Amino acid sequence: MLAEYDSLEAAMGAFAALDAAAPEGVIDLVPAARTVLVRVDPRVLPLPAARRWIADTAPAAPAAADTTAVTIPVRYDGPDLADTARLLGLTTAELVERHTAATWTSAFIGFAPGFAYLVATGLDLAVPRRATSRPRVPAGSVALAGAFSGVYPRESPGGWQLIGTTDAVLWNEQTSPPALLAPGTRVRFEAV
Amino acid sequence: MTLHVEASGALALVQDAGRPGLARLGVGAAGAMDRAAFSLANRLVGNPSDVAAIELLLGGMRLRFVRRTWFAVTGAWGEVTLDGARVEPHTATLAAPGAILALGAAEHGIRYYVAVRGGIAVPPALGSRSRDTLAGLGPLALSAGDLLPLGPEPVDPIPSVDVVPIDPPSAATAELELLPGPRRDWFTDGAWQRMLGDWSVSARSDRTGIRLEGPALDRIVDGELASEGMVHGGIQVSPDGAPTVLGPDHPVTGGYPVIGVVTDASLDALAQLRPGQRVRFRAVAAR
């Protein structure tokens, strides 16, 4: 079942609330930009009951700003840093300042295992994607696109603007959970 | 206990029941594509129904047994031999040490399942031994020279059934059940009617998705869809109007609207569709 919401914030709040009180029979919750996909085992949780649960669940308020955050150390040396700052009408120092001052939240994961779409409330960025995407973006690249920031968990193609690099491990199959930035995780970037 | 891969054929993957429940982290379920054939193969050799087996596309594989080992082949039908003697499908067969199992070209269906007693015991990734071909997770596709470890002797004996009476996968037009998808309203009624009509399976189909060839499906709503969660069996329609039925290795999220969703009961049949085979959908209501 696909539950639909008016905004990213509403979808994030709904995901948090649904995840906090998932009844038996829920196999998976997949948050995205405007939706939460709810996969259930109908033998355990019949569809009408699942529908009622989704409709009756009030979205959670965003986590308080002082919630513990994962800190990601970043070298702001990305090949697109200067271009991106110029596109936003900022100096590179101002862009770095905004990127590190904000508290980000992992809204959802898409594109590749562990690739979190991070949003920051109050930070009004609208970063265009690159006109042509790169066939290879190195693992650990810190990037911007639209209102989102992200870190490439492994080498892959990509069209986001690359502003820096980190040595943080975003994806490790040996840890639980394997993704460092599971949906709902709060994140700070720190210039090193 | 090991199994030697002497020839790997078109594409031989280790698959089990998959790794559901990790989609929020960007990891799909993967797992055997024809779940019924997979679990039958395991049950025939007394395994728990979800231990890892080999999913072989098209055929062309040769396996050599090191010890006396029970095995069973299900799914696709073709010429399957053990040291040259014909192997009955859907039957537990005992291989002698050094015996060679050869799976020829599939004549009915397209995916064989080979279960061996004890299961294939390669190291798991994130709780599963399934290869996810899109995410690149789990054991690599098998290749000649691989030595596959087998798991411990299961508790259950070999069941006493001689033959499981199951017909081979059919080459006739496949009729699959279809639920309206979350974005059914992005398409015209004419497009929905065409969706229920006849399609041909494209040769460019794999575990990520089965592409269907036929008339273009026109949309009412243009514009872009924000990426949203996808499911195995969802039929997403690309901007040129072509539908793809998502397979077990589908991307976890996608930005193409989903016009319909193949029911769980019809998913296994998708795994055995051959390129060029005809497919038709029958609309059903959500239960």
Short mmCIF file of C-alpha atoms in Angstrom, two decimals:
data_model
loop_
_atom_site.label_atom_id
_atom_site.label_comp_id
_atom_site.label_asym_id
_atom_site.label_seq_id
_atom_site.Cartn_x
_atom_site.Cartn_y
_atom_site.Cartn_z
CA MET A 1 0.00 0.00 0.00
CA LEU A 2 1.24 3.45 -0.86
CA ALA A 3 0.36 6.17 1.65
CA GLU A 4 0.56 9.62 0.12
CA TYR A 5 1.35 12.94 1.83
CA ASP A 6 1.36 16.62 0.85
CA SER A 7 4.97 17.38 1.67
CA LEU A 8 8.31 15.80 2.45
CA GLU A 9 7.94 16.89 6.10
CA ALA A 10 4.55 15.16 6.36
CA ALA A 11 5.92 11.98 4.78
CA MET A 12 8.90 12.02 7.18
CA GLY A 13 6.62 12.54 10.18
CA ALA A 14 4.28 9.78 9.04
CA PHE A 15 7.16 7.36 8.51
CA ALA A 16 8.50 8.08 12.01
CA ALA A 17 5.07 7.55 13.58
CA LEU A 18 4.27 4.41 11.58
CA ASP A 19 7.69 2.94 12.31
CA ALA A 20 7.34 3.63 16.04
CA ALA A 21 4.10 1.64 16.30
CA ALA A 22 4.20 -0.92 13.49
CA PRO A 23 1.87 -3.84 14.24
CA GLU A 24 2.80 -7.42 13.54
CA GLY A 25 2.50 -8.25 9.85
CA VAL A 26 4.29 -5.14 8.58
CA ILE A 27 7.18 -6.40 6.43
CA ASP A 28 8.68 -3.10 5.42
CA LEU A 29 8.14 0.66 5.42
CA VAL A 30 9.78 2.55 2.57
CA PRO A 31 9.73 6.33 2.97
CA ALA A 32 10.18 8.54 -0.09
CA ALA A 33 9.66 12.18 -1.05
CA ARG A 34 5.83 12.28 -0.78
CA THR A 35 4.95 8.72 0.16
CA VAL A 36 5.48 5.85 2.54
CA LEU A 37 5.21 2.41 0.98
CA VAL A 38 3.78 -0.04 3.50
CA ARG A 39 4.34 -3.71 2.74
CA VAL A 40 2.28 -6.09 4.84
CA ASP A 41 1.71 -9.81 5.07
CA PRO A 42 -2.09 -9.87 4.62
CA ARG A 43 -2.31 -13.24 6.38
CA VAL A 44 -1.09 -11.55 9.57
CA LEU A 45 -2.36 -8.01 9.05
CA PRO A 46 -5.42 -7.89 6.77
CA LEU A 47 -5.43 -4.99 4.31
CA PRO A 48 -8.45 -3.17 5.82
CA ALA A 49 -6.76 -3.23 9.24
CA ALA A 50 -3.53 -1.96 7.70
CA ARG A 51 -5.42 0.84 5.95
CA ARG A 52 -7.08 1.84 9.22
CA TRP A 53 -3.73 1.82 11.04
CA ILE A 54 -2.17 4.09 8.41
CA ALA A 55 -5.12 6.50 8.40
CA ASP A 56 -5.30 6.66 12.20
CA THR A 57 -1.58 7.27 12.75
CA ALA A 58 -0.85 10.94 13.39
CA PRO A 59 2.47 12.11 11.91
CA ALA A 60 5.18 12.53 14.53
CA ALA A 61 6.61 15.99 15.16
CA PRO A 62 10.16 16.50 13.84
CA ALA A 63 12.78 15.33 16.34
CA ALA A 64 14.07 18.05 18.64
CA ALA A 65 17.12 19.93 17.43
CA ASP A 66 19.23 18.60 20.30
CA THR A 67 18.69 14.94 19.33
CA THR A 68 22.01 13.19 18.98
CA ALA A 69 23.39 13.60 15.49
CA VAL A 70 25.92 11.61 13.47
CA THR A 71 28.87 13.87 12.64
CA ILE A 72 30.43 13.51 9.20
CA PRO A 73 33.87 15.08 8.77
CA VAL A 74 34.19 16.68 5.33
CA ARG A 75 37.06 18.06 3.29
CA TYR A 76 35.36 20.74 1.20
CA ASP A 77 37.41 20.00 -1.92
CA GLY A 78 34.73 18.84 -4.37
CA PRO A 79 35.17 19.65 -8.07
CA ASP A 80 31.78 21.44 -8.16
CA LEU A 81 32.18 23.50 -4.96
CA ALA A 82 33.01 26.80 -6.65
CA ASP A 83 30.39 26.36 -9.42
CA THR A 84 27.70 25.42 -6.93
CA ALA A 85 28.43 28.42 -4.71
CA ARG A 86 28.28 30.69 -7.76
CA LEU A 87 24.95 29.15 -8.89
CA LEU A 88 23.56 29.96 -5.43
CA GLY A 89 25.03 33.49 -5.38
CA LEU A 90 27.31 32.60 -2.45
CA THR A 91 31.03 32.52 -1.82
CA THR A 92 32.48 29.05 -1.26
CA ALA A 93 33.08 29.99 2.38
CA GLU A 94 29.41 30.92 2.76
CA LEU A 95 28.27 27.66 1.19
CA VAL A 96 30.53 25.64 3.51
CA GLU A 97 29.29 27.70 6.46
CA ARG A 98 25.64 26.93 5.62
CA HIS A 99 26.32 23.27 4.95
CA THR A 100 28.09 22.80 8.31
CA ALA A 101 25.76 25.02 10.37
CA ALA A 102 22.61 23.12 9.41
CA THR A 103 21.27 20.05 11.16
CA TRP A 104 20.29 17.56 8.48
CA THR A 105 17.86 14.66 8.71
CA SER A 106 17.89 11.51 6.60
CA ALA A 107 14.50 11.69 4.88
CA PHE A 108 14.71 8.51 2.84
CA ILE A 109 17.17 6.28 1.02
CA GLY A 110 17.10 5.89 -2.70
CA PHE A 111 19.24 5.37 -5.77
CA ALA A 112 21.68 2.92 -4.08
CA PRO A 113 21.93 0.98 -0.81
CA GLY A 114 22.69 3.49 1.94
CA PHE A 115 22.38 6.64 -0.20
CA ALA A 116 20.44 8.95 2.15
CA TYR A 117 18.56 12.01 0.94
CA LEU A 118 19.33 14.55 3.68
CA VAL A 119 17.20 17.64 4.28
CA ALA A 120 17.78 20.61 6.56
CA THR A 121 14.85 22.64 7.83
CA GLY A 122 15.30 26.35 7.36
CA LEU A 123 18.02 25.93 4.78
CA ASP A 124 16.60 27.14 1.50
CA LEU A 125 18.87 25.63 -1.13
CA ALA A 126 17.80 24.88 -4.68
CA VAL A 127 20.81 23.34 -6.35
CA PRO A 128 20.41 22.30 -9.98
CA ARG A 129 21.83 18.91 -10.93
CA ARG A 130 24.76 18.81 -13.30
CA ALA A 131 23.76 19.09 -16.96
CA THR A 132 25.58 15.83 -17.66
CA SER A 133 26.01 13.22 -14.98
CA ARG A 134 29.39 11.68 -14.21
CA PRO A 135 29.86 8.02 -15.09
CA ARG A 136 31.92 7.59 -11.91
CA VAL A 137 31.52 9.44 -8.64
CA PRO A 138 33.98 8.24 -5.97
CA ALA A 139 32.75 6.72 -2.71
CA GLY A 140 32.60 9.33 0.08
CA SER A 141 31.72 12.22 -2.24
CA VAL A 142 29.57 14.79 -0.42
CA ALA A 143 27.05 16.30 -2.79
CA LEU A 144 24.08 18.64 -3.24
CA ALA A 145 21.03 18.47 -5.52
CA GLY A 146 17.75 20.36 -5.13
CA ALA A 147 17.18 20.86 -1.41
CA PHE A 148 19.04 17.64 -0.60
CA SER A 149 22.53 16.78 0.49
CA GLY A 150 23.91 13.26 0.14
CA VAL A 151 27.03 11.18 0.47
CA TYR A 152 27.84 8.49 -2.12
CA PRO A 153 28.24 5.21 -0.19
CA ARG A 154 30.24 3.63 -2.98
CA GLU A 155 31.52 4.50 -6.43
CA SER A 156 28.61 4.93 -8.81
CA PRO A 157 27.37 7.16 -11.62
CA GLY A 158 25.83 10.40 -10.42
CA GLY A 159 24.54 13.82 -11.40
CA TRP A 160 24.73 15.65 -8.08
CA GLN A 161 27.08 18.60 -7.51
CA LEU A 162 30.15 17.37 -5.63
CA ILE A 163 31.25 19.79 -2.89
CA GLY A 164 33.51 17.65 -0.71
CA THR A 165 34.80 14.26 0.43
CA THR A 166 34.55 12.24 3.61
CA ASP A 167 36.26 9.15 4.96
CA ALA A 168 33.13 8.19 6.90
CA VAL A 169 31.87 4.69 6.07
CA LEU A 170 28.28 5.07 4.86
CA TRP A 171 27.62 1.42 4.14
CA ASN A 172 28.99 -1.64 5.91
CA GLU A 173 27.34 -5.02 5.47
CA GLN A 174 28.97 -6.23 8.69
CA THR A 175 27.19 -3.68 10.92
CA SER A 176 23.56 -3.49 11.93
CA PRO A 177 22.02 -1.49 10.44
CA PRO A 178 24.40 -1.52 7.45
CA ALA A 179 23.48 2.08 6.55
CA LEU A 180 25.02 4.83 8.68
CA LEU A 181 22.23 7.25 7.75
CA ALA A 182 19.01 5.23 8.13
CA PRO A 183 15.84 7.30 7.63
CA GLY A 184 15.22 9.58 10.61
CA THR A 185 18.94 9.87 11.53
CA ARG A 186 20.13 13.41 12.24
CA VAL A 187 23.38 14.49 10.65
CA ARG A 188 25.92 17.30 11.05
CA PHE A 189 28.73 18.01 8.64
CA GLU A 190 32.03 19.23 10.09
CA ALA A 191 34.76 20.88 8.01
CA VAL A 192 38.17 19.29 8.47
CA MET B 1 30.96 -31.35 1.39
CA THR B 2 31.25 -29.38 -1.79
CA LEU B 3 29.84 -29.12 -5.23
CA HIS B 4 32.12 -28.33 -8.19
CA VAL B 5 30.90 -25.96 -10.88
CA GLU B 6 32.37 -27.27 -14.14
CA ALA B 7 30.34 -25.01 -16.42
CA SER B 8 28.12 -22.18 -15.24
CA GLY B 9 25.79 -21.76 -18.22
CA ALA B 10 24.05 -18.51 -19.12
CA LEU B 11 23.61 -17.15 -15.58
CA ALA B 12 23.71 -19.26 -12.45
CA LEU B 13 22.91 -17.49 -9.20
CA VAL B 14 22.66 -18.62 -5.62
CA GLN B 15 19.19 -17.69 -4.33
CA ASP B 16 17.25 -18.28 -1.15
CA ALA B 17 14.11 -16.64 0.22
CA GLY B 18 15.78 -13.22 -0.04
CA ARG B 19 16.27 -10.38 2.43
CA PRO B 20 12.92 -8.63 2.90
CA GLY B 21 12.62 -5.79 5.41
CA LEU B 22 15.65 -3.71 4.37
CA ALA B 23 14.04 -1.60 1.63
CA ARG B 24 14.16 1.51 3.82
CA LEU B 25 17.96 1.22 3.67
CA GLY B 26 17.91 0.94 -0.10
CA VAL B 27 18.25 -2.86 -0.19
CA GLY B 28 15.69 -4.89 -2.11
CA ALA B 29 14.50 -8.38 -1.22
CA ALA B 30 15.97 -10.31 -4.18
CA GLY B 31 15.43 -14.06 -3.61
CA ALA B 32 14.36 -16.89 -5.90
CA MET B 33 12.22 -15.52 -8.74
CA ASP B 34 9.99 -18.62 -9.05
CA ARG B 35 9.37 -19.11 -5.34
CA ALA B 36 7.17 -22.18 -5.71
CA ALA B 37 9.72 -24.04 -7.85
CA PHE B 38 12.50 -23.03 -5.46
CA SER B 39 10.75 -24.22 -2.31
CA LEU B 40 9.56 -27.42 -4.03
CA ALA B 41 13.16 -28.27 -4.97
CA ASN B 42 14.19 -27.87 -1.34
CA ARG B 43 11.29 -29.89 0.03
CA LEU B 44 12.03 -32.73 -2.39
CA VAL B 45 15.47 -33.22 -0.81
CA GLY B 46 14.22 -32.77 2.76
CA ASN B 47 15.65 -29.26 3.18
CA PRO B 48 13.85 -26.46 4.98
CA SER B 49 12.00 -24.75 2.12
CA ASP B 50 14.06 -21.53 2.29
CA VAL B 51 17.71 -22.67 2.16
CA ALA B 52 19.89 -21.54 -0.73
CA ALA B 53 19.68 -23.29 -4.08
CA ILE B 54 20.91 -22.54 -7.59
CA GLU B 55 18.74 -20.52 -9.96
CA LEU B 56 19.93 -21.25 -13.50
CA LEU B 57 18.80 -19.16 -16.44
CA LEU B 58 18.39 -21.01 -19.79
CA GLY B 59 20.74 -23.91 -19.01
CA GLY B 60 24.24 -24.95 -20.01
CA MET B 61 25.43 -25.82 -16.51
CA ARG B 62 27.50 -28.79 -15.35
CA LEU B 63 27.94 -29.66 -11.68
CA ARG B 64 30.16 -32.42 -10.24
CA PHE B 65 29.30 -34.04 -6.92
CA VAL B 66 32.11 -34.97 -4.53
CA ARG B 67 30.14 -37.26 -2.22
CA ARG B 68 26.89 -39.16 -2.42
CA THR B 69 24.38 -36.30 -2.58
CA TRP B 70 20.63 -36.01 -3.05
CA PHE B 71 19.49 -33.29 -5.41
CA ALA B 72 16.31 -32.18 -7.23
CA VAL B 73 15.66 -30.02 -10.30
CA THR B 74 12.47 -27.97 -10.64
CA GLY B 75 11.25 -24.93 -12.58
CA ALA B 76 12.21 -25.06 -16.25
CA TRP B 77 12.12 -28.35 -18.18
CA GLY B 78 14.86 -29.40 -20.56
CA GLU B 79 17.34 -32.19 -21.06
CA VAL B 80 18.78 -32.86 -17.61
CA THR B 81 21.16 -35.79 -17.17
CA LEU B 82 23.24 -37.40 -14.43
CA ASP B 83 26.26 -39.13 -15.97
CA GLY B 84 24.26 -39.28 -19.20
CA ALA B 85 21.11 -40.83 -17.71
CA ARG B 86 17.93 -38.77 -17.86
CA VAL B 87 16.93 -37.06 -14.60
CA GLU B 88 13.20 -36.78 -13.91
CA PRO B 89 12.07 -33.26 -13.05
CA HIS B 90 10.54 -32.75 -9.59
CA THR B 91 12.16 -35.89 -8.24
CA ALA B 92 14.80 -36.40 -5.56
CA THR B 93 17.75 -38.16 -7.21
CA LEU B 94 20.87 -39.58 -5.54
CA ALA B 95 24.18 -38.67 -7.18
CA ALA B 96 27.19 -40.93 -6.69
CA PRO B 97 30.60 -39.44 -5.83
CA GLY B 98 32.09 -37.91 -8.99
CA ALA B 99 28.77 -37.91 -10.85
CA ILE B 100 28.11 -35.04 -13.24
CA LEU B 101 24.76 -33.29 -13.45
CA ALA B 102 24.26 -31.56 -16.81
CA LEU B 103 21.41 -29.15 -17.43
CA GLY B 104 20.71 -28.62 -21.13
CA ALA B 105 18.84 -25.80 -22.81
CA ALA B 106 15.50 -25.09 -21.15
CA GLU B 107 12.64 -26.13 -23.46
CA HIS B 108 9.75 -25.13 -21.20
CA GLY B 109 10.12 -22.11 -18.96
CA ILE B 110 13.45 -20.37 -18.55
CA ARG B 111 14.68 -20.78 -14.95
CA TYR B 112 15.80 -24.07 -13.43
CA TYR B 113 16.16 -24.55 -9.68
CA VAL B 114 18.72 -27.04 -8.43
CA ALA B 115 18.48 -27.87 -4.73
CA VAL B 116 21.01 -30.13 -3.05
CA ARG B 117 20.51 -31.78 0.32
CA GLY B 118 21.96 -29.45 2.98
CA GLY B 119 21.64 -26.36 0.77
CA ILE B 120 24.35 -24.16 -0.77
CA ALA B 121 26.27 -22.77 2.22
CA VAL B 122 28.23 -19.84 0.75
CA PRO B 123 28.63 -16.92 3.20
CA PRO B 124 25.44 -14.83 3.54
CA ALA B 125 25.24 -11.06 3.10
CA LEU B 126 22.76 -9.13 5.25
CA GLY B 127 21.08 -12.33 6.37
CA SER B 128 20.61 -13.91 2.94
CA ARG B 129 22.57 -15.89 0.35
CA SER B 130 20.60 -14.34 -2.51
CA ARG B 131 22.42 -12.50 -5.26
CA ASP B 132 20.86 -9.09 -5.93
CA THR B 133 21.96 -8.43 -9.50
CA LEU B 134 21.05 -4.73 -9.40
CA ALA B 135 22.56 -3.77 -6.03
CA GLY B 136 25.54 -6.10 -6.47
CA LEU B 137 24.90 -7.74 -3.09
CA GLY B 138 25.34 -11.35 -2.06
CA PRO B 139 27.33 -14.19 -3.66
CA LEU B 140 28.71 -13.50 -7.13
CA ALA B 141 27.21 -15.27 -10.13
CA LEU B 142 28.69 -18.76 -10.32
CA SER B 143 31.52 -19.47 -12.70
CA ALA B 144 33.45 -22.54 -13.83
CA GLY B 145 35.90 -23.65 -11.16
CA ASP B 146 33.78 -22.54 -8.19
CA LEU B 147 33.61 -24.93 -5.24
CA LEU B 148 30.32 -24.52 -3.43
CA PRO B 149 30.16 -25.60 0.21
CA LEU B 150 27.06 -27.53 1.25
CA GLY B 151 25.27 -27.12 4.55
CA PRO B 152 24.86 -29.78 7.24
CA GLU B 153 22.56 -32.77 6.80
CA PRO B 154 19.00 -31.54 7.48
CA VAL B 155 16.83 -33.12 10.16
CA ASP B 156 14.11 -34.34 7.81
CA PRO B 157 14.61 -37.43 5.66
CA ILE B 158 14.06 -37.44 1.90
CA PRO B 159 10.25 -37.37 1.57
CA SER B 160 8.72 -40.56 0.26
CA VAL B 161 6.79 -39.05 -2.68
CA ASP B 162 8.10 -40.46 -5.95
CA VAL B 163 7.12 -37.75 -8.39
CA VAL B 164 5.34 -34.46 -7.84
CA PRO B 165 2.76 -34.21 -10.62
CA ILE B 166 3.35 -30.69 -11.88
CA ASP B 167 3.13 -29.75 -15.55
CA PRO B 168 6.08 -28.03 -17.19
CA PRO B 169 5.86 -24.24 -17.53
CA SER B 170 3.51 -23.50 -20.42
CA ALA B 171 4.45 -21.79 -23.68
CA ALA B 172 0.85 -20.65 -24.21
CA THR B 173 -0.30 -17.11 -23.51
CA ALA B 174 0.27 -16.51 -19.80
CA GLU B 175 -2.69 -15.01 -17.98
CA LEU B 176 -1.68 -12.98 -14.95
CA GLU B 177 -3.81 -11.24 -12.33
CA LEU B 178 -3.43 -7.48 -12.14
CA LEU B 179 -4.47 -5.02 -9.43
CA PRO B 180 -4.84 -1.34 -10.29
CA GLY B 181 -1.60 0.39 -9.24
CA PRO B 182 -1.12 3.50 -7.10
CA ARG B 183 -0.84 5.66 -10.26
CA ARG B 184 -3.60 4.04 -12.29
CA ASP B 185 -5.22 7.51 -12.43
CA TRP B 186 -2.22 8.91 -14.31
CA PHE B 187 -3.35 6.89 -17.33
CA THR B 188 -6.33 7.01 -19.65
CA ASP B 189 -9.03 4.33 -19.44
CA GLY B 190 -7.91 3.31 -22.91
CA ALA B 191 -4.39 2.73 -21.59
CA TRP B 192 -5.76 0.54 -18.77
CA GLN B 193 -7.77 -1.50 -21.29
CA ARG B 194 -4.67 -1.90 -23.45
CA MET B 195 -2.71 -2.95 -20.36
CA LEU B 196 -5.20 -5.81 -19.95
CA GLY B 197 -4.69 -6.87 -23.57
CA ASP B 198 -1.96 -8.95 -25.17
CA TRP B 199 1.77 -8.26 -24.74
CA SER B 200 4.96 -9.90 -25.85
CA VAL B 201 7.86 -10.54 -23.46
CA SER B 202 10.97 -8.63 -24.55
CA ALA B 203 14.34 -10.36 -24.80
CA ARG B 204 15.68 -7.47 -22.71
CA SER B 205 14.13 -8.89 -19.56
CA ASP B 206 15.97 -9.96 -16.44
CA ARG B 207 15.57 -10.22 -12.66
CA THR B 208 15.28 -6.42 -12.45
CA GLY B 209 12.24 -6.30 -14.67
CA ILE B 210 10.36 -7.96 -17.49
CA ARG B 211 9.83 -5.56 -20.35
CA LEU B 212 6.64 -5.90 -22.33
CA GLU B 213 6.33 -5.04 -26.01
CA GLY B 214 3.08 -3.74 -27.39
CA PRO B 215 1.12 -0.51 -27.79
CA ALA B 216 2.26 2.60 -25.92
CA LEU B 217 0.24 3.47 -22.80
CA ASP B 218 -0.78 7.11 -22.81
CA ARG B 219 -0.92 9.22 -19.71
CA ILE B 220 -3.41 11.84 -18.52
CA VAL B 221 -1.03 13.34 -15.98
CA ASP B 222 2.22 14.51 -17.48
CA GLY B 223 4.89 15.96 -15.26
CA GLU B 224 7.31 14.10 -13.08
CA LEU B 225 6.60 11.75 -10.25
CA ALA B 226 8.66 12.17 -7.09
CA SER B 227 10.47 8.86 -6.54
CA GLU B 228 8.41 6.43 -4.48
CA GLY B 229 8.68 2.91 -3.13
CA MET B 230 8.33 0.11 -5.70
CA VAL B 231 7.25 -3.52 -5.27
CA HIS B 232 7.99 -6.82 -7.01
CA GLY B 233 5.21 -7.15 -9.60
CA GLY B 234 4.61 -3.42 -9.96
CA ILE B 235 4.26 -2.38 -13.62
CA GLN B 236 6.03 0.90 -14.15
CA VAL B 237 5.56 2.81 -17.37
CA SER B 238 8.48 4.76 -18.81
CA PRO B 239 7.92 8.15 -20.51
CA ASP B 240 7.71 6.48 -23.95
CA GLY B 241 4.69 4.49 -22.70
CA ALA B 242 6.41 1.10 -22.38
CA PRO B 243 5.55 -1.09 -19.37
CA THR B 244 8.06 -3.07 -17.30
CA VAL B 245 6.98 -5.60 -14.68
CA LEU B 246 9.42 -5.23 -11.78
CA GLY B 247 11.27 -8.38 -10.75
CA PRO B 248 12.83 -9.40 -7.43
CA ASP B 249 15.96 -7.27 -8.02
CA HIS B 250 13.95 -4.10 -8.85
CA PRO B 251 15.17 -0.69 -7.67
CA VAL B 252 13.75 0.01 -4.22
CA THR B 253 12.36 3.37 -5.33
CA GLY B 254 11.52 4.66 -8.78
CA GLY B 255 10.16 7.72 -10.52
CA TYR B 256 7.97 6.11 -13.19
CA PRO B 257 4.24 5.79 -12.41
CA VAL B 258 2.97 2.30 -11.58
CA ILE B 259 -0.22 1.55 -13.54
CA GLY B 260 -0.85 -1.87 -12.02
CA VAL B 261 0.56 -4.51 -9.70
CA VAL B 262 0.72 -8.22 -10.57
CA THR B 263 -0.76 -10.20 -7.68
CA ASP B 264 1.43 -12.30 -5.44
CA ALA B 265 -0.27 -15.43 -6.79
CA SER B 266 0.87 -14.58 -10.34
CA LEU B 267 4.47 -13.58 -9.57
CA ASP B 268 6.03 -17.04 -9.96
CA ALA B 269 4.73 -17.35 -13.52
CA LEU B 270 6.70 -14.20 -14.46
CA ALA B 271 9.95 -16.02 -13.71
CA GLN B 272 9.31 -18.64 -16.38
CA LEU B 273 8.22 -16.36 -19.27
CA ARG B 274 10.35 -16.84 -22.36
CA PRO B 275 11.32 -13.99 -24.71
CA GLY B 276 8.58 -13.56 -27.30
CA GLN B 277 5.97 -15.36 -25.19
CA ARG B 278 2.53 -13.76 -25.06
CA VAL B 279 1.14 -12.36 -21.82
CA ARG B 280 -2.32 -11.11 -20.95
CA PHE B 281 -3.56 -9.53 -17.73
CA ARG B 282 -6.86 -10.03 -15.94
CA ALA B 283 -8.02 -7.21 -13.66
CA VAL B 284 -8.81 -8.27 -10.11
CA ALA B 285 -9.95 -6.24 -7.10
CA ALA B 286 -7.84 -5.93 -3.98
CA ARG B 287 -8.91 -8.47 -1.39
#
